[in-house]
CSV table of C-alpha atoms and ligand atoms in Angstrom, one decimal:
chain,number,residue,atom,x,y,z
A,1,MET,CA,-9.6,5.7,-22.1
A,2,ILE,CA,-12.3,3.5,-20.6
A,3,VAL,CA,-14.9,1.5,-22.4
A,4,VAL,CA,-18.0,0.6,-20.3
A,5,LEU,CA,-19.7,-2.5,-21.7
A,6,LYS,CA,-23.5,-3.0,-21.6
A,7,HIS,CA,-24.8,-5.3,-18.9
A,8,GLY,CA,-25.1,-9.0,-20.0
A,9,VAL,CA,-22.6,-8.8,-22.9
A,10,THR,CA,-21.4,-12.3,-23.8
A,11,GLU,CA,-17.8,-13.3,-23.1
A,12,GLU,CA,-17.3,-14.0,-26.8
A,13,LYS,CA,-18.3,-10.5,-27.9
A,14,ARG,CA,-16.2,-9.0,-25.1
A,15,GLU,CA,-13.1,-11.0,-26.1
A,16,GLN,CA,-13.6,-10.0,-29.8
A,17,LEU,CA,-13.6,-6.3,-28.8
A,18,ILE,CA,-10.5,-6.8,-26.5
A,19,GLY,CA,-8.7,-8.7,-29.3
A,20,TRP,CA,-9.3,-5.9,-31.7
A,21,LEU,CA,-8.2,-3.2,-29.3
A,22,LYS,CA,-5.0,-5.2,-28.5
A,23,LYS,CA,-4.2,-5.3,-32.1
A,24,LEU,CA,-4.1,-1.5,-32.0
A,25,GLY,CA,-1.1,-1.9,-29.6
A,26,LEU,CA,-3.1,-1.2,-26.4
A,27,GLN,CA,-2.9,-2.9,-23.0
A,28,ILE,CA,-6.4,-3.7,-21.7
A,29,HIS,CA,-7.3,-4.0,-18.1
A,30,VAL,CA,-10.6,-5.7,-17.5
A,31,SER,CA,-12.6,-4.8,-14.4
A,32,GLN,CA,-15.5,-7.1,-14.0
A,33,GLY,CA,-17.9,-5.7,-11.5
A,34,GLU,CA,-21.2,-7.0,-10.3
A,35,TYR,CA,-23.2,-4.7,-12.6
A,36,GLN,CA,-20.6,-3.4,-15.0
A,37,THR,CA,-17.6,-4.4,-17.0
A,38,VAL,CA,-15.1,-1.7,-17.6
A,39,LEU,CA,-12.2,-2.0,-20.1
A,40,GLY,CA,-9.3,0.3,-19.2
A,41,LEU,CA,-7.2,1.1,-22.3
A,42,VAL,CA,-3.5,1.9,-21.7
A,43,GLY,CA,-1.2,3.2,-24.4
A,44,ASP,CA,-1.5,5.4,-27.4
A,45,THR,CA,-5.3,5.8,-27.5
A,46,SER,CA,-5.2,8.4,-30.2
A,47,ARG,CA,-5.4,5.5,-32.6
A,48,VAL,CA,-8.9,4.5,-31.3
A,49,ASP,CA,-11.9,6.0,-33.0
A,50,MET,CA,-14.0,6.8,-29.9
A,51,ASP,CA,-17.1,7.4,-31.9
A,52,LEU,CA,-16.7,4.0,-33.7
A,53,VAL,CA,-16.2,2.1,-30.4
A,54,GLY,CA,-19.1,4.1,-28.8
A,55,SER,CA,-21.4,3.1,-31.5
A,56,LEU,CA,-20.8,-0.7,-31.1
A,57,GLU,CA,-23.9,-2.6,-29.9
A,58,ILE,CA,-22.1,-4.0,-26.8
A,59,VAL,CA,-20.7,-0.7,-25.7
A,60,ASP,CA,-22.5,1.5,-23.2
A,61,SER,CA,-20.1,4.4,-23.1
A,62,VAL,CA,-16.6,5.5,-23.9
A,63,LYS,CA,-14.7,8.1,-21.8
A,64,GLN,CA,-11.3,9.7,-21.9
A,65,VAL,CA,-9.4,9.4,-18.6
A,66,SER,CA,-7.6,12.7,-18.3
A,67,GLU,CA,-5.5,11.8,-15.2
A,68,PRO,CA,-2.0,10.5,-16.0
A,69,PHE,CA,-2.5,7.5,-13.7
A,70,LYS,CA,-4.6,4.8,-15.4
A,71,CYS,CA,-4.2,1.4,-13.8
A,72,CYS,CA,-4.7,2.7,-10.2
A,73,ASN,CA,-7.5,5.0,-11.3
A,74,ARG,CA,-10.9,4.3,-9.9
A,75,LYS,CA,-12.3,5.0,-13.3
A,76,PHE,CA,-10.6,1.9,-14.6
A,77,HIS,CA,-11.7,-0.2,-11.7
A,78,PRO,CA,-14.8,1.2,-10.0
A,79,GLU,CA,-14.8,-1.4,-7.2
A,80,ASP,CA,-12.3,-1.3,-4.3
A,81,THR,CA,-9.3,-3.6,-4.8
A,82,VAL,CA,-8.8,-6.1,-2.0
A,83,VAL,CA,-5.2,-7.0,-1.5
A,84,GLU,CA,-4.8,-10.6,0.0
A,85,ILE,CA,-1.8,-11.7,2.0
A,86,GLY,CA,-2.6,-15.3,2.9
A,87,ASP,CA,-5.8,-15.1,5.0
A,88,VAL,CA,-5.4,-11.4,5.6
A,89,LYS,CA,-7.4,-9.0,3.4
A,90,VAL,CA,-6.9,-5.3,3.0
A,91,GLY,CA,-9.3,-2.9,1.3
A,92,GLY,CA,-12.9,-3.1,0.2
A,93,GLY,CA,-14.2,-3.1,3.8
A,94,HIS,CA,-11.3,-5.2,5.2
A,95,PHE,CA,-9.3,-3.4,7.8
A,96,VAL,CA,-5.7,-4.4,8.8
A,97,MET,CA,-3.6,-3.6,11.8
A,98,ILE,CA,0.1,-3.9,11.2
A,99,ALA,CA,2.4,-3.5,14.2
A,100,GLY,CA,5.9,-4.1,15.3
A,101,PRO,CA,9.2,-2.3,16.0
A,102,CYS,CA,10.8,0.2,13.8
A,103,SER,CA,13.8,-2.1,13.4
A,104,VAL,CA,14.4,-5.8,14.2
A,105,GLU,CA,17.0,-5.8,17.0
A,106,SER,CA,17.2,-9.3,18.4
A,107,GLU,CA,15.3,-12.6,18.4
A,108,GLU,CA,14.0,-11.9,21.8
A,109,GLN,CA,12.8,-8.4,20.9
A,110,ILE,CA,11.0,-9.3,17.7
A,111,VAL,CA,9.4,-12.5,19.0
A,112,THR,CA,8.2,-10.8,22.2
A,113,VAL,CA,6.7,-7.9,20.3
A,114,ALA,CA,5.2,-10.2,17.6
A,115,LYS,CA,3.5,-12.3,20.3
A,116,ALA,CA,2.2,-9.1,22.1
A,117,VAL,CA,0.8,-7.4,19.0
A,118,LYS,CA,-0.8,-10.6,17.9
A,119,ALA,CA,-2.5,-11.0,21.2
A,120,ALA,CA,-3.7,-7.4,20.8
A,121,GLY,CA,-5.3,-8.2,17.5
A,122,ALA,CA,-2.6,-7.2,14.9
A,123,GLN,CA,-2.9,-9.3,11.7
A,124,MET,CA,0.6,-8.5,10.4
A,125,LEU,CA,4.1,-7.9,11.9
A,126,ARG,CA,6.2,-5.0,10.8
A,127,GLY,CA,10.0,-4.6,11.4
A,128,GLY,CA,12.8,-3.1,9.5
A,129,ALA,CA,15.9,-5.1,8.6
A,130,PHE,CA,17.2,-2.6,6.1
A,131,LYS,CA,16.8,0.8,7.6
A,132,PRO,CA,17.1,4.2,5.7
A,133,ARG,CA,18.7,6.5,8.2
A,134,THR,CA,19.4,10.2,7.9
A,135,SER,CA,22.7,9.8,9.5
A,136,PRO,CA,25.3,7.3,8.1
A,137,TYR,CA,26.4,6.7,11.8
A,138,ASP,CA,23.1,5.5,13.0
A,139,PHE,CA,22.0,1.8,13.3
A,140,ALA,CA,21.1,0.7,9.7
A,141,GLY,CA,19.4,-2.5,10.6
A,142,LEU,CA,20.5,-6.2,10.9
A,143,LYS,CA,20.0,-6.7,7.2
A,144,ALA,CA,19.8,-10.5,6.2
A,145,GLU,CA,20.0,-11.5,9.8
A,146,GLY,CA,17.0,-9.2,10.6
A,147,LEU,CA,15.0,-10.9,7.9
A,148,GLU,CA,15.9,-14.3,9.4
A,149,LEU,CA,14.7,-13.1,12.8
A,150,LEU,CA,11.4,-11.9,11.2
A,151,ARG,CA,11.0,-15.4,9.7
A,152,ILE,CA,11.4,-16.8,13.2
A,153,ALA,CA,8.8,-14.4,14.6
A,154,ARG,CA,6.4,-15.4,11.8
A,155,LYS,CA,6.9,-19.0,12.6
A,156,GLU,CA,6.2,-18.4,16.2
A,157,THR,CA,3.1,-16.3,15.7
A,158,GLY,CA,1.8,-17.1,12.2
A,159,LEU,CA,1.8,-13.3,11.4
A,160,PRO,CA,2.8,-12.4,7.8
A,161,ILE,CA,5.8,-10.0,7.8
A,162,VAL,CA,6.1,-6.5,6.3
A,163,THR,CA,9.6,-5.2,5.8
A,164,GLU,CA,11.3,-2.5,3.9
A,165,LEU,CA,13.4,-3.1,0.7
A,166,MET,CA,15.8,-0.3,-0.1
A,167,ASN,CA,17.8,-1.6,-2.9
A,168,ILE,CA,16.9,-3.9,-5.8
A,169,MET,CA,20.2,-5.7,-5.3
A,170,ASP,CA,18.8,-7.2,-2.1
A,171,LEU,CA,15.6,-8.4,-3.7
A,172,GLU,CA,16.7,-12.1,-3.6
A,173,LEU,CA,16.7,-12.0,0.2
A,174,PHE,CA,13.0,-10.9,0.2
A,175,GLU,CA,11.7,-13.9,-1.7
A,176,ASP,CA,9.6,-15.2,1.2
A,177,VAL,CA,8.7,-11.8,2.7
A,178,ASP,CA,4.9,-11.4,2.7
A,179,VAL,CA,4.7,-7.7,2.0
A,180,ILE,CA,7.5,-5.6,0.6
A,181,GLN,CA,7.5,-2.0,2.0
A,182,ILE,CA,8.8,0.8,-0.1
A,183,GLY,CA,9.7,3.6,2.3
A,184,ALA,CA,9.0,7.3,1.9
A,185,ARG,CA,12.6,8.0,0.7
A,186,ASN,CA,12.3,5.5,-2.1
A,187,MET,CA,8.8,6.4,-3.4
A,188,GLN,CA,10.3,7.8,-6.6
A,189,ASN,CA,13.0,5.3,-7.1
A,190,PHE,CA,11.5,4.5,-10.5
A,191,ASP,CA,13.9,1.7,-11.4
A,192,LEU,CA,13.1,-0.1,-8.1
A,193,LEU,CA,9.3,0.4,-8.7
A,194,ARG,CA,9.5,-1.1,-12.2
A,195,GLU,CA,11.3,-4.2,-10.8
A,196,LEU,CA,8.6,-4.6,-8.1
A,197,GLY,CA,6.0,-4.6,-10.9
A,198,LYS,CA,7.5,-7.9,-12.1
A,199,LEU,CA,6.7,-9.6,-8.8
A,200,ASP,CA,3.6,-11.4,-7.6
A,201,LYS,CA,3.8,-9.9,-4.1
A,202,PRO,CA,2.0,-7.2,-2.3
A,203,ILE,CA,3.8,-3.8,-2.1
A,204,LEU,CA,3.2,-1.3,0.7
A,205,LEU,CA,4.0,2.0,-0.9
A,206,LYS,CA,4.6,4.9,1.5
A,207,ARG,CA,4.1,8.5,0.4
A,208,GLY,CA,7.3,10.5,0.0
A,209,LEU,CA,8.1,13.2,2.6
A,210,ALA,CA,7.3,15.9,0.2
A,211,ASN,CA,5.3,14.3,-2.5
A,212,THR,CA,1.8,15.1,-3.8
A,213,LEU,CA,-1.0,12.5,-4.1
A,214,LYS,CA,-0.7,12.6,-7.8
A,215,GLU,CA,3.0,11.7,-7.5
A,216,LEU,CA,2.2,8.9,-5.1
A,217,LEU,CA,-0.4,7.5,-7.6
A,218,MET,CA,2.1,7.8,-10.4
A,219,SER,CA,4.5,5.7,-8.3
A,220,ALA,CA,1.8,3.1,-7.8
A,221,GLU,CA,1.2,3.3,-11.6
A,222,TYR,CA,4.9,2.3,-12.2
A,223,ILE,CA,4.4,-0.9,-10.2
A,224,MET,CA,1.0,-1.7,-11.7
A,225,ALA,CA,2.0,-0.9,-15.3
A,226,SER,CA,4.8,-3.4,-15.0
A,227,GLY,CA,2.2,-6.1,-14.0
A,228,ASN,CA,1.8,-6.1,-10.2
A,229,GLU,CA,-1.6,-4.8,-9.2
A,230,ARG,CA,-1.2,-5.7,-5.5
A,231,VAL,CA,-0.4,-2.2,-4.2
A,232,ILE,CA,-1.3,-0.8,-0.8
A,233,LEU,CA,-0.9,3.0,-0.4
A,234,CYS,CA,0.3,4.5,2.9
A,235,GLU,CA,-0.1,8.0,4.2
A,236,ARG,CA,2.8,8.6,6.7
A,237,GLY,CA,2.9,12.3,7.1
A,238,ILE,CA,4.5,15.0,4.9
A,239,ARG,CA,6.9,17.9,5.5
A,240,THR,CA,5.2,21.2,6.3
A,241,PHE,CA,6.0,24.0,8.7
A,242,SER,CA,4.9,21.9,11.7
A,243,ASP,CA,7.3,22.6,14.5
A,244,TYR,CA,6.3,20.1,17.2
A,245,THR,CA,5.6,17.0,15.2
A,246,ARG,CA,7.9,15.0,13.0
A,247,ASN,CA,5.6,15.5,10.0
A,248,THR,CA,2.1,16.5,9.4
A,249,LEU,CA,-0.4,13.8,9.0
A,250,ASP,CA,-2.4,14.5,5.9
A,251,LEU,CA,-5.6,12.7,6.8
A,252,ALA,CA,-7.6,14.2,4.0
A,253,ALA,CA,-5.4,12.1,1.7
A,254,VAL,CA,-7.3,9.0,2.8
A,255,PRO,CA,-10.8,10.0,1.4
A,256,MET,CA,-9.1,11.8,-1.5
A,257,LEU,CA,-7.1,8.7,-2.5
A,258,HIS,CA,-10.2,6.6,-2.2
A,259,GLU,CA,-12.0,8.8,-4.6
A,260,LEU,CA,-9.1,8.8,-7.1
A,261,SER,CA,-8.0,5.2,-6.8
A,262,HIS,CA,-9.4,1.8,-6.1
A,263,LEU,CA,-6.3,0.8,-4.1
A,264,PRO,CA,-6.4,0.3,-0.3
A,265,VAL,CA,-5.1,3.2,1.8
A,266,ILE,CA,-3.5,2.7,5.2
A,267,VAL,CA,-2.1,5.3,7.6
A,268,ASP,CA,1.1,5.3,9.6
A,269,PRO,CA,0.6,7.6,12.7
A,270,SER,CA,4.0,6.7,14.1
A,271,HIS,CA,6.2,8.4,11.5
A,272,ALA,CA,3.5,11.1,10.9
A,273,THR,CA,3.8,12.4,14.5
A,274,GLY,CA,7.1,11.0,15.9
A,275,ILE,CA,5.7,11.1,19.4
A,276,ALA,CA,4.1,8.0,21.0
A,277,LYS,CA,1.5,10.1,22.9
A,278,LEU,CA,0.1,11.4,19.6
A,279,VAL,CA,-0.1,8.0,17.9
A,280,PRO,CA,-3.4,6.8,19.5
A,281,PRO,CA,-5.5,10.0,18.7
A,282,MET,CA,-4.2,10.1,15.1
A,283,ALA,CA,-4.7,6.3,14.7
A,284,LEU,CA,-8.3,6.7,15.8
A,285,ALA,CA,-8.8,9.7,13.5
A,286,ALA,CA,-7.4,7.8,10.6
A,287,THR,CA,-9.7,4.9,11.3
A,288,ALA,CA,-12.7,7.3,11.6
A,289,GLY,CA,-11.6,8.9,8.3
A,290,GLY,CA,-12.0,5.6,6.4
A,291,ALA,CA,-8.4,4.2,6.3
A,292,ASP,CA,-8.2,0.6,5.3
A,293,GLY,CA,-5.7,-0.1,8.0
A,294,LEU,CA,-2.9,1.2,10.3
A,295,ILE,CA,0.8,0.5,10.5
A,296,ILE,CA,2.1,1.3,14.0
A,297,GLU,CA,5.5,1.0,15.7
A,298,VAL,CA,5.5,-1.0,18.9
A,299,HIS,CA,8.5,-1.8,21.1
A,300,ASN,CA,8.8,-3.8,24.3
A,301,ASP,CA,11.4,-1.4,25.6
A,302,PRO,CA,11.0,2.0,23.8
A,303,MET,CA,13.6,3.7,26.0
A,304,HIS,CA,16.3,1.5,24.6
A,305,ALA,CA,15.1,1.1,21.1
A,306,LEU,CA,17.8,1.4,18.5
A,307,CYS,CA,15.5,3.4,16.3
A,308,ASP,CA,12.4,5.6,16.7
A,309,GLY,CA,11.9,4.7,20.4
A,310,ALA,CA,10.1,8.1,21.0
A,311,GLN,CA,7.3,7.2,18.7
A,312,SER,CA,6.9,3.6,19.7
A,313,LEU,CA,4.0,2.4,21.8
A,314,ARG,CA,4.5,-0.2,24.5
A,315,PRO,CA,2.6,-3.5,23.9
A,316,GLU,CA,0.0,-2.6,26.5
A,317,GLU,CA,-0.5,0.8,24.9
A,318,PHE,CA,-1.0,-0.8,21.5
A,319,SER,CA,-3.4,-3.3,23.0
A,320,ALA,CA,-5.6,-0.5,24.5
A,321,LEU,CA,-5.4,1.4,21.2
A,322,ALA,CA,-6.4,-1.7,19.1
A,323,GLU,CA,-9.5,-2.1,21.2
A,324,LYS,CA,-10.5,1.6,20.6
A,325,VAL,CA,-9.8,1.1,16.9
A,326,ARG,CA,-12.2,-1.7,16.8
A,327,ALA,CA,-14.8,0.4,18.4
A,328,VAL,CA,-14.3,3.2,15.9
A,329,ARG,CA,-14.5,0.7,13.0
A,330,LYS,CA,-17.9,-0.4,14.3
A,331,VAL,CA,-19.1,3.2,14.0
A,332,VAL,CA,-17.5,3.7,10.5
A,333,THR,CA,-19.0,0.5,9.1
A,334,ALA,CA,-22.4,0.8,10.8
J,1,PEP,C1,9.5,2.8,8.4
J,1,PEP,O1,8.3,2.5,8.3
J,1,PEP,O2,10.3,2.0,9.0
J,1,PEP,C2,10.0,4.0,7.8
J,1,PEP,C3,11.3,4.2,7.6
J,1,PEP,O3,9.0,4.8,7.3
J,1,PEP,P1,9.1,6.0,6.3
J,1,PEP,O4,9.6,5.4,5.0
J,1,PEP,O5,7.6,6.4,6.1
J,1,PEP,O6,9.9,7.1,6.8
J,2,MN,MN1,10.6,4.0,12.2
């Protein structure tokens, strides 16, 4: 349920109403916009007499929110959420380029790529240290050592680091990671999501291979309902009957998610296509479609990459793409 307050309501009256609603056992999310204050009510709202609340002098309107996702619902928070990672902002008109290798392989590799993507305009560095692999025989990442190498690359470049957490037991190692990525395969690991909700750290939540947008939003809801509102959604392609691409990039997800939710939405054209040649056109299309950012795999030597070389751009290819992305952004924001 949402309660929209009249313009110019005093803080005292607003707090009185919030206090009363809390006594009914509800959680209240306050969204203070420039023109409107919206109270989002979470919990058993059947105890609230809608007519009574609607008749209060300070209340403009009361509406039921029929969707099962509440905290991430745009009705709860009409303005875009801006997630801040140090000086980097994502959402609400702030566009972010995240780039780096699929997995961290060596100090030389990660530092070389970090410097190159920074020079090309990336604002954050990606790199997997814990890798979910389909085959148990494949390279599964350098784990704690990989995180250490990411820290070195961050120190060398100043780029915040984005890296995947697979298991809650490893959380301690991620204490100084700037953004925790939750991969497609863990999107519905609900225990993990609840734990992430207890952190004060941005979470990059990737859409599952075969999950709907509602399911993605419900997963974001798990994190937010546990107290962490710093969630970035990521469309990374879904399973369809596509035969020549790794997945199918669902670009309509971007404007749809923007309509349903106030959270930033970024796009991963690398895992969506699986083919380096297809990454630039899909990255540009995602930018044109209103994405709040891109996460792109870049490797200094894709032929010898330990993971996902076929979809990795070379630094110079990323640099050329980044320039085009900036040009498309100019058109989108004009
Ligand atoms: C990744 O970004 O490294 C990754 C494994 O992606 P996804 O979870 O989308 O497959
Ligand atoms: Mn990858």
